[in-house]
Coordinates of C-alpha atoms and ligand atoms in Angstrom, one line a residue:
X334 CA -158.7 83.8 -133.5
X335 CA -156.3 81.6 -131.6
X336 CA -153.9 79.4 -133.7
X337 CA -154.1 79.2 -137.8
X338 CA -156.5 76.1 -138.4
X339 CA -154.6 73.0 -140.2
X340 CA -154.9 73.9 -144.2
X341 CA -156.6 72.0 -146.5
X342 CA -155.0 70.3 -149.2
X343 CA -154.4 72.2 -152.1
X344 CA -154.7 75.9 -149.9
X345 CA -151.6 78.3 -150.2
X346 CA -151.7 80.1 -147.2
X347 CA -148.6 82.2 -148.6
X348 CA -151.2 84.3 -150.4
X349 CA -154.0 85.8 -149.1
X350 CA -157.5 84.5 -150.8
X351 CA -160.5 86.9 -151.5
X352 CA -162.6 83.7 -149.8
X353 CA -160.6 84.2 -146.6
X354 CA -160.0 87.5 -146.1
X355 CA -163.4 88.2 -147.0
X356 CA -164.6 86.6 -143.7
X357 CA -162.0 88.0 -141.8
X358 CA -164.2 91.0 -142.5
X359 CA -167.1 89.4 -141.8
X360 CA -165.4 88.3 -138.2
X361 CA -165.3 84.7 -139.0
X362 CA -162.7 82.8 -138.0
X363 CA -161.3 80.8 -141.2
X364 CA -158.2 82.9 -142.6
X365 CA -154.3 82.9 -141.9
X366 CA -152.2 85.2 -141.1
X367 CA -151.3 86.4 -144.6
X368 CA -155.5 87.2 -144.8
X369 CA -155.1 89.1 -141.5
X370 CA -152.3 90.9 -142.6
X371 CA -153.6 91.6 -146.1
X372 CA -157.5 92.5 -144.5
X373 CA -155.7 94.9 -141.7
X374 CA -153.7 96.5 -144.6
X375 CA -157.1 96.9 -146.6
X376 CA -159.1 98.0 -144.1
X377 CA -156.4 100.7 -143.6
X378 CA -156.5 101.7 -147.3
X379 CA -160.7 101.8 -147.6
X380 CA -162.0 101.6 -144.0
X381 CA -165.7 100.7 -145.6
X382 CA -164.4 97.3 -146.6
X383 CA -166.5 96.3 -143.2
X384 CA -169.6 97.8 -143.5
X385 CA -169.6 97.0 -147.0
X386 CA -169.3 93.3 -146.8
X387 CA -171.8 93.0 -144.2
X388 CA -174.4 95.0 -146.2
X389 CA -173.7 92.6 -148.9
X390 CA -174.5 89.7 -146.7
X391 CA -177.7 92.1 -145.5
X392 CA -178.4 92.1 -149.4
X393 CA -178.2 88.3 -150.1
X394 CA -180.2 88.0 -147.2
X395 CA -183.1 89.9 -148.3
X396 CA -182.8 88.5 -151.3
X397 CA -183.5 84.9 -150.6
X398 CA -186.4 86.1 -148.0
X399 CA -187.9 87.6 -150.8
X400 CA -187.3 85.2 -153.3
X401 CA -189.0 82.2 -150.9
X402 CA -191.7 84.4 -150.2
X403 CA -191.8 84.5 -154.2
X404 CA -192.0 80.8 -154.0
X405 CA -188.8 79.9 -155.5
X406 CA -187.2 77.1 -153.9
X407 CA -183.9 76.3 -155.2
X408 CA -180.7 78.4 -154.8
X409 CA -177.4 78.4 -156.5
X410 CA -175.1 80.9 -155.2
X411 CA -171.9 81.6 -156.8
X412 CA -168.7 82.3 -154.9
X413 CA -170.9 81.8 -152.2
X414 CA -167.5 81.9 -150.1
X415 CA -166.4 80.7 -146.4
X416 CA -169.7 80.1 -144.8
X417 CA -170.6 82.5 -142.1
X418 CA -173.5 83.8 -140.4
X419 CA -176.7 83.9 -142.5
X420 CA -175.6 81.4 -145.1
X421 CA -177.9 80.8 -147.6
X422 CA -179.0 77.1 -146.5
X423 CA -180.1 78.3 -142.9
X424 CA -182.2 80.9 -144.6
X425 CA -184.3 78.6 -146.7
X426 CA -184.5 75.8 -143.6
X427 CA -185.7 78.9 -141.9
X428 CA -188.5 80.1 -143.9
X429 CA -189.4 76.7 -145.6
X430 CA -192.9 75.7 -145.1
X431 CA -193.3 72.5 -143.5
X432 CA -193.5 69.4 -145.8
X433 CA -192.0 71.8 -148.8
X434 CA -188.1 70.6 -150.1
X435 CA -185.9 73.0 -151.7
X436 CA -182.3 72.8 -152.8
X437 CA -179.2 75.0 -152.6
X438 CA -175.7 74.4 -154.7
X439 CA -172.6 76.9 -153.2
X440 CA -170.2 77.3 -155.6
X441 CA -166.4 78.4 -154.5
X442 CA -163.0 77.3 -156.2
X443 CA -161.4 78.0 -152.6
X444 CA -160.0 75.0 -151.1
X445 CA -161.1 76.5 -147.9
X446 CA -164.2 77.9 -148.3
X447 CA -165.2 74.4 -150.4
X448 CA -164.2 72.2 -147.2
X449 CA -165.8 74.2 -144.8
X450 CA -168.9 74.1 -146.8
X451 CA -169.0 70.3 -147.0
X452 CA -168.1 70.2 -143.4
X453 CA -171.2 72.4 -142.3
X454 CA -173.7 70.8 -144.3
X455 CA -172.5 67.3 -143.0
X456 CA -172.8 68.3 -139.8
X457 CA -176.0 69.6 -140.1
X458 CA -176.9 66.6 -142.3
X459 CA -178.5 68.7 -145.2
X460 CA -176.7 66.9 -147.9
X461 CA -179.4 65.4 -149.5
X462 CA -181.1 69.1 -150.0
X463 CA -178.1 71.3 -150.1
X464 CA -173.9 70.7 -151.9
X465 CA -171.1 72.3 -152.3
X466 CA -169.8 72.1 -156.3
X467 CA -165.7 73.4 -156.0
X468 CA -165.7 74.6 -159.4
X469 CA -164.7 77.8 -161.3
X470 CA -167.4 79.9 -161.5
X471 CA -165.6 81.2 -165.1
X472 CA -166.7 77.9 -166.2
X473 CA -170.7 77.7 -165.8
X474 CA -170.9 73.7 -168.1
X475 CA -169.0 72.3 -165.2
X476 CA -170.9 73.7 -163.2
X477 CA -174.1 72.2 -164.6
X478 CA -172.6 69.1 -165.6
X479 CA -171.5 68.6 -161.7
X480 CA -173.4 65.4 -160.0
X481 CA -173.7 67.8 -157.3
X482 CA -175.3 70.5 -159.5
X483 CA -177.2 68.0 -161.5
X484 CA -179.0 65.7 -158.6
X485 CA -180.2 68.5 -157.3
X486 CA -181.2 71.9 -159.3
X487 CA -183.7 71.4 -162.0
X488 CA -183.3 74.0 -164.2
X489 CA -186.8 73.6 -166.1
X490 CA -188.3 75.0 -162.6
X491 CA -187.3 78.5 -161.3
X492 CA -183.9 79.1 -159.9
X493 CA -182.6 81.9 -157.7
X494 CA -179.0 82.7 -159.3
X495 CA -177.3 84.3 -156.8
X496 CA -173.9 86.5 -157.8
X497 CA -172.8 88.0 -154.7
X498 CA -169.7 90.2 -154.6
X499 CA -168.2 87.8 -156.9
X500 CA -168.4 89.1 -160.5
X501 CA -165.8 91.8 -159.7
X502 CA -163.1 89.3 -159.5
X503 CA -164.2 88.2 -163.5
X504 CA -161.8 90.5 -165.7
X505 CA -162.1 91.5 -169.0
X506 CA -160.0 88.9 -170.6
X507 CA -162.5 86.1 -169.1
X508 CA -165.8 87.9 -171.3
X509 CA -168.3 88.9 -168.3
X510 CA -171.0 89.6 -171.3
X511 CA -170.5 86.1 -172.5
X512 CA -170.0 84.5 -169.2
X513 CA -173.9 86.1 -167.7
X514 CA -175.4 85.1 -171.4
X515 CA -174.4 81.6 -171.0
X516 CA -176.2 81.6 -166.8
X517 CA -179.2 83.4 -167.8
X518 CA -179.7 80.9 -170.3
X519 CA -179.8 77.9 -168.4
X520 CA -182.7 79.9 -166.2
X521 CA -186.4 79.3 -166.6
X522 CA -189.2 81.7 -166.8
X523 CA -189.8 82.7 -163.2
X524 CA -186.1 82.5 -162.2
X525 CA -184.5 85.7 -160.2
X526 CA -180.6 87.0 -160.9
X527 CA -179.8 88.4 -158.0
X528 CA -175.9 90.8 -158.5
X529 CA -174.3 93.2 -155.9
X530 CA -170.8 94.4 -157.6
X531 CA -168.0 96.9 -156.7
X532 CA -168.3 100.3 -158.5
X533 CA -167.4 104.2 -158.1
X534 CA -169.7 106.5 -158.8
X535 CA -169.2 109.7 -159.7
X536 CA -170.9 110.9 -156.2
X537 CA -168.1 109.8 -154.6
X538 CA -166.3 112.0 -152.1
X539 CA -162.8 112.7 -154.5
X540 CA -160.7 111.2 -151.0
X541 CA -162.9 108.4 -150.8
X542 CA -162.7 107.8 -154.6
X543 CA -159.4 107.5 -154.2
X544 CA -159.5 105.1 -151.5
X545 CA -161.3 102.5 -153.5
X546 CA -158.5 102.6 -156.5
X547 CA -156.1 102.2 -154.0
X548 CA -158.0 99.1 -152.1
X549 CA -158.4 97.9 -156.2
X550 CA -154.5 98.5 -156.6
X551 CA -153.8 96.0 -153.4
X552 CA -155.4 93.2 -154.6
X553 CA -154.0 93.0 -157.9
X554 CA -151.4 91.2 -156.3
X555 CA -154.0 88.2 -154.4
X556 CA -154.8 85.3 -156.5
X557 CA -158.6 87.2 -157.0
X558 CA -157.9 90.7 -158.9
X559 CA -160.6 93.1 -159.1
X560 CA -162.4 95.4 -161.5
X561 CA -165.0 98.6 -160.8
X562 CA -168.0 98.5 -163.4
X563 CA -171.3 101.1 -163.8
X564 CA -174.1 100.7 -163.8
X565 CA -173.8 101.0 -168.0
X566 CA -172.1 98.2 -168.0
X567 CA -174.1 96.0 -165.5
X568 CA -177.3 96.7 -166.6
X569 CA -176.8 94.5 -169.7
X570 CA -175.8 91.7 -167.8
X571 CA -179.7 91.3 -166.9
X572 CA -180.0 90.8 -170.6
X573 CA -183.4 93.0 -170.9
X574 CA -185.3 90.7 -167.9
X575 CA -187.2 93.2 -165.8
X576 CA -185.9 94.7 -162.3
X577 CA -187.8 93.6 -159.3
X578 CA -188.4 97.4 -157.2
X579 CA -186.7 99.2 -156.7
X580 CA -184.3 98.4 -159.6
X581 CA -180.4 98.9 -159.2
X582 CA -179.8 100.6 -156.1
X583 CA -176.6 100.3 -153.6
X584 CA -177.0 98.3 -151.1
X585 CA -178.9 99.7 -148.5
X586 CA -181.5 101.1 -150.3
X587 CA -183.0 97.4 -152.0
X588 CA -185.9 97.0 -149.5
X589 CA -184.2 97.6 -146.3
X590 CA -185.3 95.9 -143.3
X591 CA -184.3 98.9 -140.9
X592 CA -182.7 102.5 -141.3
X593 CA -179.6 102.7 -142.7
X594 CA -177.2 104.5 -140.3
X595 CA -173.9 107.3 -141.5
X596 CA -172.2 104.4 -142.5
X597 CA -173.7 103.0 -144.3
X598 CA -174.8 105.9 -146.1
X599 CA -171.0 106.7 -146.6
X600 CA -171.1 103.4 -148.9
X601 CA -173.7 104.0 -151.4
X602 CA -171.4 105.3 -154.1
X603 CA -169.3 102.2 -153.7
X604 CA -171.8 99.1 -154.7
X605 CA -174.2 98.1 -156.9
X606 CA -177.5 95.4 -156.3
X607 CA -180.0 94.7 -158.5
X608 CA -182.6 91.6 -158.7
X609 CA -184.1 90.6 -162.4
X610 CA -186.8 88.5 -162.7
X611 CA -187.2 86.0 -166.0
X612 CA -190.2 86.5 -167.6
X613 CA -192.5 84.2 -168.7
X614 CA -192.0 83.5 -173.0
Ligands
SAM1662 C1 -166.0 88.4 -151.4 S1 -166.3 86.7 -151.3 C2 -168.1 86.7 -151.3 C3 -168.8 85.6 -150.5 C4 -170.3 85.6 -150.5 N1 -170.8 85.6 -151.9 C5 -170.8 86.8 -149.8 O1 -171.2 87.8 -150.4 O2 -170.9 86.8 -148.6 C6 -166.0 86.2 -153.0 C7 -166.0 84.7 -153.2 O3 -165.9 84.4 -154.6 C8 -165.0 83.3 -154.8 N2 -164.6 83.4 -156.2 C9 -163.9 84.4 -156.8 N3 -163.7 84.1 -158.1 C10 -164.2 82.9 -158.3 C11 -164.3 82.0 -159.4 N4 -163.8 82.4 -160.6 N5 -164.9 80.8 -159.3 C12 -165.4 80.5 -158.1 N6 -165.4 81.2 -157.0 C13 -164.8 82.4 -157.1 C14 -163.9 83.6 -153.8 O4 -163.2 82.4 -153.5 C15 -164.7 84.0 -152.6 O5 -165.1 83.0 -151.8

């Protein structure tokens, strides 16, 4: 990108921010030069940082396809980040049916990724279908409570929950378990949690292994530390609700649209996806 865009109030752009650097890998074009810096530095640690944010966005993707061919029609994507291509709105605009409404809330606590949200959807004049709620996903009753959140979800209808490369930056100290409990509680019968997180399985190449804990390592130092799970400890974040095919896969493998190529095969031991489905009482 040319120059640094003028910051938001509130954004320290003397620390890089997951939000930012995060579409510096996508190649978007909001971040500073501390993101660059810090992405470059990454990308040099774990060179699958790339491929493995895109297939993430690949993931959510499918996800909401699927889940408006499903019929759902409202969306609430946490940490839904700086908006990029394929952002969760354009989907749903894309594949609604004429004369249906749906609904979409991001959530972010990144000054920047929060102002470009509300800038894109004004623009596009999709704010009375689709807001942007600059809260802390840590804390899901604000969330509900927001006007945003609240004029347009209705959480006795069907919701798709969306988690995307997000719960890796909740540690231990903030209680995951509790933290999912209390979001797949406010869900109704019919609703889809939809999760990708970071992980390293044990098929990992031992150099490539060791890549990952180092690209963990660097960003205990950004404002969004990290943590690895398993699959043993994601699985009961789905609280017993059943897997929609083909259960918890990495990321190419939940219904891809085309081939995977080498590398993305290379990043299978390196994320986990999985889509639960609320069923009925
Ligand atoms: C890696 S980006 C993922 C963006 C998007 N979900 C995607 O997959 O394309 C993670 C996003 O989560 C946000 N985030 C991290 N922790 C958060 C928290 N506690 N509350 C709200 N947002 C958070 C970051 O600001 C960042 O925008």
């Amino acid at each position: 990108m040319g120059g640094a865009p003028i910051a938001p109030a509130g954004v320290d752009t003397d620390k890089p921010s997951a939000a930012r650097v995060y579409d510096w890998y996508l190649g978007g074009n909001h971040h500073w030069a501390v993101d660059r810096e810090f992405g470059r530095r990454v990308e040099k640690v774990w060179p699958l940082i790339r491929p493995i944010s895109r297939q993430n966005r690949a993931f959510m993707n499918r996800v909401v396809s699927a889940a408006m061919d499903a019929g759902i029609r409202q969306f609430v994507d946490l940490g839904s980040g700086v908006p990029t291509a394929g952002n969760v709105h354009e989907i749903v605009r894309d594949l609604l049916p004429d004369g249906e409404r749906a609904a979409v809330v991001y959530v972010d606590y990144e000054p920047v990724a929060a102002a470009h949200s509300r800038l894109i959807l004004e623009r596009e004049g999709a704010t009375d279908w689709a807001g942007l709620v600059e809260r802390d996903i840590r804390r899901p009753k604000e969330i509900f409570a927001d006007p945003v959140t609240s004029s347009l979800i209705d959480w006795s209808r069907p919701v798709c929950l969306l988690m995307i490369t997000v719960m890796h930056f909740v540690g231990p100290s903030d209680d995951p378990d509790g933290l999912m409990a209390t979001y797949r509680s406010k869900l109704a019968p019919g609703s889809w949690l939809a999760l990708t997180h970071g992980t390293c399985r044990d098929d990992a190449p031992p150099e490539r292994a060791a890549e990952v804990k180092r690209f963990i390592d660097a960003y205990r130092d950004t404002s969004n530390p990290a943590w690895l799970r398993s699959a043993e400890e994601l699985l009961p974040w789905f609280g017993g609700w059943p897997l929609l095919p083909p259960g918890m896969t990495s990321l190419p493998d939940w219904r891809p649209d085309e081939r995977p190529n080498v590398i993305d095969l290379e990043t299978r031991p390196f994320a986990w996806c999985a889509v639960a489905r609320r069923p009925s009482l």
